[in-house]
C-alpha positions as MATLAB code, in Angstrom:
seq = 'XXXXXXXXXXXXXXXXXXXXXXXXXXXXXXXXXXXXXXXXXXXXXXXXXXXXXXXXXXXXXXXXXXXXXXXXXXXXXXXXXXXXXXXXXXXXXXXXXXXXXXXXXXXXXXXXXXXXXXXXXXXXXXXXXXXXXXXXXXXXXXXXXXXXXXXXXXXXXXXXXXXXXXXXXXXXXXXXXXXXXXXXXXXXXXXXXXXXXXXXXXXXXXXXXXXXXXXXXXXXXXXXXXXXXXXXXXXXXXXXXXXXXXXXXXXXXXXXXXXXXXXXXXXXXXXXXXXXXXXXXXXXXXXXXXXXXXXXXXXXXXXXXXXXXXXXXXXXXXXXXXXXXXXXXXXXXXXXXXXXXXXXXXXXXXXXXXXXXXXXXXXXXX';
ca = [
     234.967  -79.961  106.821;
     235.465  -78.935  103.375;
     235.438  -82.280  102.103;
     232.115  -82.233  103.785;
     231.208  -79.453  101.784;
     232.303  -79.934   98.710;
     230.431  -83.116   98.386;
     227.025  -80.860   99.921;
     227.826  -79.063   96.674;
     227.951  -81.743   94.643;
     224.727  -83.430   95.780;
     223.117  -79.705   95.314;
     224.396  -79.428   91.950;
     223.288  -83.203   90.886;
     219.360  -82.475   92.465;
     219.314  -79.248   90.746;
     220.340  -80.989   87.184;
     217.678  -83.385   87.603;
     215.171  -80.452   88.201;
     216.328  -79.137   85.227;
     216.242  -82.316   83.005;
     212.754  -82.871   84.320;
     211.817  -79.100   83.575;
     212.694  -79.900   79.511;
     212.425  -83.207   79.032;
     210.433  -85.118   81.605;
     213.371  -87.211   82.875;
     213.624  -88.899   79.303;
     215.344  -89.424   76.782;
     218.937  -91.345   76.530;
     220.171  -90.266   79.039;
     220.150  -86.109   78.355;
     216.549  -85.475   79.536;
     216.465  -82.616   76.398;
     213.609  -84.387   74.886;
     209.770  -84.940   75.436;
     208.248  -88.108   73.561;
     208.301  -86.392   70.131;
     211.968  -85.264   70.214;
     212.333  -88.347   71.700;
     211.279  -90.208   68.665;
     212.489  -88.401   66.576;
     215.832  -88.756   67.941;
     215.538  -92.797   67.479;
     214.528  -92.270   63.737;
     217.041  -90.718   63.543;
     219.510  -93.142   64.781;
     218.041  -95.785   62.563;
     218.077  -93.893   59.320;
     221.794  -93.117   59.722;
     222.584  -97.060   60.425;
     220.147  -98.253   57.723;
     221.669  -95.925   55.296;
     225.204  -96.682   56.286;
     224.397 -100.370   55.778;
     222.785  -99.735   52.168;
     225.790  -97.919   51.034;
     228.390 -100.354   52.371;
     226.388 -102.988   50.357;
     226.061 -101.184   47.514;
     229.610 -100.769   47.534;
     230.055 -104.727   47.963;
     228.444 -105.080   45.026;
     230.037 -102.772   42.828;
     233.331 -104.453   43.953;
     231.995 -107.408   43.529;
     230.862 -107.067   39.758;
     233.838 -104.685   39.068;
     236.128 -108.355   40.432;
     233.407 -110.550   38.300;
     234.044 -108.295   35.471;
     238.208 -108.612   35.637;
     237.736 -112.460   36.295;
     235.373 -112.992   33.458;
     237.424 -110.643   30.751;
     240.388 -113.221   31.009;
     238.324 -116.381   30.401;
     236.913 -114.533   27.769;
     240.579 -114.222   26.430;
     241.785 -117.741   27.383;
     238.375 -119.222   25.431;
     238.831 -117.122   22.521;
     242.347 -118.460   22.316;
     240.873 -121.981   22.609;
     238.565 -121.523   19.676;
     241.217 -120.130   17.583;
     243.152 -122.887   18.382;
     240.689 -125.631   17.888;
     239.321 -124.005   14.247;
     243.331 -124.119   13.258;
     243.483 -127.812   13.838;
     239.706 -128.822   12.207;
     241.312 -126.747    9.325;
     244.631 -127.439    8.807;
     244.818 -131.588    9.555;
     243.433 -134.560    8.196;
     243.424 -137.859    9.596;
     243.620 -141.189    7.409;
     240.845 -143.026    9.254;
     238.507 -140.613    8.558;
     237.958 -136.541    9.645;
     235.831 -137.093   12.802;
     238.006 -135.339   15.000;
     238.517 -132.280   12.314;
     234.295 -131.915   11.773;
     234.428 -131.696   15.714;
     237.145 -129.530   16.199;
     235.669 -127.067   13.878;
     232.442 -127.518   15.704;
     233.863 -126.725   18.917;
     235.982 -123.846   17.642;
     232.839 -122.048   16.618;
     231.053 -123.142   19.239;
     233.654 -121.970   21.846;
     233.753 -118.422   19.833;
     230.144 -117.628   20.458;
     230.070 -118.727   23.989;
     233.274 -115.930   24.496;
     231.420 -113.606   22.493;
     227.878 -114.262   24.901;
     230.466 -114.152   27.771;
     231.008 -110.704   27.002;
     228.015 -109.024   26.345;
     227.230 -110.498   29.954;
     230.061 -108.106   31.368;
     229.239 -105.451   29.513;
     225.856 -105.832   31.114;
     227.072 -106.068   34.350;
     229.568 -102.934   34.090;
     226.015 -100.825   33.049;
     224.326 -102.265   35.932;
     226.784 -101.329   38.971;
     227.522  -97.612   37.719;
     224.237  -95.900   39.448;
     225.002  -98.131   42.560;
     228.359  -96.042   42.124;
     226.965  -92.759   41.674;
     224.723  -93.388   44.667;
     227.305  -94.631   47.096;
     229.599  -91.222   46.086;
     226.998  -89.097   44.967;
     225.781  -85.899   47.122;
     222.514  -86.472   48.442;
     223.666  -89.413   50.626;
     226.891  -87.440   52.599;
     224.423  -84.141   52.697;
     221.096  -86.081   54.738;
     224.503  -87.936   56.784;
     226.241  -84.425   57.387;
     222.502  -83.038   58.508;
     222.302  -86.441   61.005;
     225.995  -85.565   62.038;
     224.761  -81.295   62.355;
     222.153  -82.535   64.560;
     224.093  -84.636   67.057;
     226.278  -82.182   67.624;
     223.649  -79.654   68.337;
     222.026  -82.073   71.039;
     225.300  -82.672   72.626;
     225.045  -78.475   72.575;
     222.188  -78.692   74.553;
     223.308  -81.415   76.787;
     225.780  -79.159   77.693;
     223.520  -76.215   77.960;
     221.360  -78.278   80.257;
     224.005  -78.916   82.917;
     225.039  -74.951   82.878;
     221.520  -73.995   83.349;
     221.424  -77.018   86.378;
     224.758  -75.557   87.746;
     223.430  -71.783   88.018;
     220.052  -72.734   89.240;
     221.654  -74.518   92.284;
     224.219  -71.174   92.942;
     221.125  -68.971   92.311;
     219.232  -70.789   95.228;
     222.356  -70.909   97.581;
     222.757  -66.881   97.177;
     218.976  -66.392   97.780;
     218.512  -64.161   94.981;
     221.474  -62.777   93.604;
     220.578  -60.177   90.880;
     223.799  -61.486   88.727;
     223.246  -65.167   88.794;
     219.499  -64.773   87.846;
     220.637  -63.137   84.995;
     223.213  -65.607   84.047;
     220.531  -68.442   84.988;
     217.708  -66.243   82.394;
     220.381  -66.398   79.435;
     221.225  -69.995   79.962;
     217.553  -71.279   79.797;
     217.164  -69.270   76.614;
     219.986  -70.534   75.264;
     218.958  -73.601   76.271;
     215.473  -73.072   74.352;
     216.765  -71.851   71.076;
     218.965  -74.874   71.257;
     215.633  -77.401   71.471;
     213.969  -75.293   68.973;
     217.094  -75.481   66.465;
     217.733  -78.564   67.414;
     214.210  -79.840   66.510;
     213.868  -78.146   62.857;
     217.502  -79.996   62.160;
     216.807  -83.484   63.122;
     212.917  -83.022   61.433;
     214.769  -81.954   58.018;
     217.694  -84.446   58.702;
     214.900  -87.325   59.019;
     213.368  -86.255   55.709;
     216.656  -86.255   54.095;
     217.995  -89.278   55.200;
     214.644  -91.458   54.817;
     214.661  -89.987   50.933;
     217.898  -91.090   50.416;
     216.764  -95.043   52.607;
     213.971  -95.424   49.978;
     216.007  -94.705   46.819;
     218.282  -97.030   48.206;
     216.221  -99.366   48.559;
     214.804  -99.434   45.139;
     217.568  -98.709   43.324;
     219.802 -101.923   44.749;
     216.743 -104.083   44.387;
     216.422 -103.222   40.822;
     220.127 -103.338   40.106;
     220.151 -106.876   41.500;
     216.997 -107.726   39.555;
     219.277 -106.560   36.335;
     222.257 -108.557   37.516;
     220.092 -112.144   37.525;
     218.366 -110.952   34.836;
     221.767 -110.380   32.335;
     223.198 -113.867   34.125;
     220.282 -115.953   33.526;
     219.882 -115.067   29.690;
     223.558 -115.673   29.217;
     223.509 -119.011   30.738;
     220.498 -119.943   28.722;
     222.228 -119.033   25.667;
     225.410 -120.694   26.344;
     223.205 -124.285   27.300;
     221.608 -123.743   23.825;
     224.733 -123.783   22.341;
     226.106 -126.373   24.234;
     223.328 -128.526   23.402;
     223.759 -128.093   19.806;
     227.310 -128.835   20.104;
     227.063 -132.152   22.128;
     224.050 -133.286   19.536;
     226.675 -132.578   16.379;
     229.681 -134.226   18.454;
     227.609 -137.196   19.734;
     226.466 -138.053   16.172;
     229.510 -138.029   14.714;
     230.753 -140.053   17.873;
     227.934 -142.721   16.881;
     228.370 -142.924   13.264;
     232.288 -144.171   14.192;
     230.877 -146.384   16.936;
     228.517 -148.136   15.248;
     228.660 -151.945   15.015;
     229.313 -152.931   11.803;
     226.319 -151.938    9.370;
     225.559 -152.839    5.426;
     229.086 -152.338    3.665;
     228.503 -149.358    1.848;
     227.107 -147.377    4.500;
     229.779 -144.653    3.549;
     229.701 -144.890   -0.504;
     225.355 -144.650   -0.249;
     224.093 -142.328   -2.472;
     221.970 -139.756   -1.387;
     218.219 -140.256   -0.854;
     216.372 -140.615   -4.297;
     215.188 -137.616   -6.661;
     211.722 -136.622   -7.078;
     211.496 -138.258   -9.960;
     212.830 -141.729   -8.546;
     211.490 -141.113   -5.257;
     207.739 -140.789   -7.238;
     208.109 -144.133   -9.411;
     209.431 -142.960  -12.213;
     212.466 -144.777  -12.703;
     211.845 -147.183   -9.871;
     212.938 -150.490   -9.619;
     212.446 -153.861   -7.871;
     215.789 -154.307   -6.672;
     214.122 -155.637   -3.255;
     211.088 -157.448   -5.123;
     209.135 -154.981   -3.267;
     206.531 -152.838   -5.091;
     206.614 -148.945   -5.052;
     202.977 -148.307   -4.790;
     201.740 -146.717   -2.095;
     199.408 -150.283   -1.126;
     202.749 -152.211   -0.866;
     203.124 -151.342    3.157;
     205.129 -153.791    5.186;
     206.514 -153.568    8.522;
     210.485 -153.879    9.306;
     212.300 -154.355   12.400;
     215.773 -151.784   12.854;
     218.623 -153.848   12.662;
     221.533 -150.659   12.865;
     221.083 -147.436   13.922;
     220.667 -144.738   11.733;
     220.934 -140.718   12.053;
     219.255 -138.719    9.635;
     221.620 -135.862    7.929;
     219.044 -133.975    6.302;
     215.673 -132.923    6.564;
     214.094 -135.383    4.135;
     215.756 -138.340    6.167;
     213.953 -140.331    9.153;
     216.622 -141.095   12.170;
     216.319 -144.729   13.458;
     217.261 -146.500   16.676;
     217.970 -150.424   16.463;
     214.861 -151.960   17.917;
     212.665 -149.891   16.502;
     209.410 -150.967   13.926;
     209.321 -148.792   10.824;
     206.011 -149.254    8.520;
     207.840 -149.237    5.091;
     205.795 -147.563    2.317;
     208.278 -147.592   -0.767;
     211.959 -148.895   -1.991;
     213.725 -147.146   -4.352;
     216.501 -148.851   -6.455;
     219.216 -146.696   -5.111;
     218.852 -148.693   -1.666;
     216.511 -146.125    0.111;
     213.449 -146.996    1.820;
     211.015 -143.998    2.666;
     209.098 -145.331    5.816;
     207.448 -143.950    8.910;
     207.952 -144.378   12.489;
     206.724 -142.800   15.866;
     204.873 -140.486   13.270;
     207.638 -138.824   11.641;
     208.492 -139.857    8.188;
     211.303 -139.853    6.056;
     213.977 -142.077    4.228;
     217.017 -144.503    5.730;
     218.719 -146.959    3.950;
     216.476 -149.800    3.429;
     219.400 -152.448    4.283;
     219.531 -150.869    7.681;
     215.494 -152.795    8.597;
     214.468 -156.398    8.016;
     211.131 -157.053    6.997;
     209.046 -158.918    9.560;
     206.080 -160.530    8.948;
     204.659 -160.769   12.012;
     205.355 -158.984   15.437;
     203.201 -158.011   18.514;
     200.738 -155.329   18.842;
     202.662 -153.449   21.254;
     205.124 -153.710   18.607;
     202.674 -151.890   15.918;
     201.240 -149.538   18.258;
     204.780 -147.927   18.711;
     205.358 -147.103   15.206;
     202.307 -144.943   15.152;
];
């Protein structure tokens, strides 16, 4: 029998909570019935600011642990290159080779090369350490743990009034099983007050927790996105200026590699003078060495036999194959010529004059 009753109790208790629920809340609302659609929603905002937050500031973190590793990494290849370049500059300077100084010229090269990359390397870093310090300041700075400890303030109040909710169901079913008893009516008035100031505290709280929190979402937002616009920004200028050097290091390295590769060319390809003077270059000690005239009407074409790279400005670079229309020959073995519409000189015993070719052949000198 009291088995029997107790669980009569139970039941009685159970309907009466549900009254209640329905009373301030409509039946809704995860489970606590405390809130009416607004609350409600609230509530869920709520919710997802705190995860969407969380989640910024974990990444933000990644990052900073990320550059902060990039940065340790990339300070010891900046020391092992700089070592490298040292190294390389001591041999270019302090050896010589008897069949020639190729290696030495590009050993230099790459030594100073080397030093500039290491130098780009680290001005990258340096970018990089500027760009992850206000991710760090956001991720442990105050305005982020104050909207979270307003979330957290609020929770706790609602699990309050969850609480407050079941007393107020627990009296209501004792104040209708003692038909009106003056004490539990009075217990059952200060409970549903309670319960009241609870939803109205518990309202203000979670609206000024929701306009923290989604403050602290957007500068989040824009603050990461920017930081990560920085990082590809500082990256992608650093690579740019390392392929520039690169490039101009390959271009001195493979022209030294050619010159050395070269099939054989005219025997005194490495005693030739330098291309003529002004005065030579304009007639005025010129020669016929080549019985060719050094007037301007004397144009031939000639067919390059050996390649030729030109080591100054005022020289014309030349790939066997080529057609070059000659326009003058000096008597210190230069030829000034013009080909694929750049002019310049080349050693005239690297062409053979041709008197007749094809006029594809013509057409690709010009």
């Amino acid at each position: 029998m009291d088995a029997i009753k107790k669980q009569a109790s139970r039941l009685r208790e159970q309907v009466a909570r549900q009254a209640v629920f329905k009373q301030f809340g409509g039946g809704r609302g995860h489970g606590t019935g405390l809130s009416d659609d607004s609350e409600l929603h609230q509530h869920q905002k709520l919710e997802k600011l705190y995860i969407s937050t969380r989640a910024a500031k974990h990444y933000q973190r990644d990052i900073v642990r990320g550059v902060e590793g990039y940065i340790v990494t990339g300070s010891k290849q900046v020391e092992i290159g700089t070592k490298l370049s040292k190294d390389s500059r001591k041999y270019g300077s302090d050896n010589t080779c008897t069949n020639g100084n190729v290696l030495t010229k590009a050993a230099l090269s790459y030594g100073r090369a080397r030093a500039h990359m290491e130098k780009e390397r680290g001005n990258v870093l340096k970018a990089f350490g500027t760009v992850s310090e206000p991710l760090r300041a956001m991720v442990l700075g105050a305005p982020l743990e104050d909207a979270r400890h307003l979330a957290q303030r609020y929770d706790k109040m609602r699990q309050e009034a969850e609480a407050q909710a079941t007393e107020v169901a627990r009296l209501q079913a004792k104040a209708r099983e003692s038909q009106g008893n003056p004490d539990i009516l009075m217990k059952l008035e200060y409970a549903e007050a309670k319960l009241q100031d609870l939803k109205s505290n518990m309202t203000t709280l979670g609206k000024e927790a929701a306009s923290a929190l989604s403050s602290v979402e957007d500068q989040q937002q824009k603050l990461t996105l920017e930081r990560l616009i920085s990082l590809v920004e500082s990256e992608r200028g650093y690579h740019q200026r390392v392929l520039q050097i690169l490039d101009q290091l390959e271009g001195e390295m493979v022209s030294e590699r050619q010159r050395i590769e070269a099939p054989a060319t005219p025997s005194n390809g490495d005693s030739m003078p330098p291309p003529p003077s002004y005065e030579e270059a304009n007639g005025v000690f010129a020669s016929h060495t080549h019985d060719m005239p050094t007037n301007s009407m004397a144009y031939f074409l000639g067919e390059v036999l050996f390649p030729y790279h030109g080591v100054t400005g005022v020289e014309l670079s030349l790939s066997t194959g080529e057609y070059v229309v000659v326009r003058k020959v000096t008597g210190s073995e230069w030829a000034k010529g013009e080909c694929k519409g750049k002019a310049g000189w080349y050693p005239y015993e690297y062409i053979e004059r041709r008197e007749r070719v094809l006029a594809s052949q013509v057409s690709e000198v010009f």
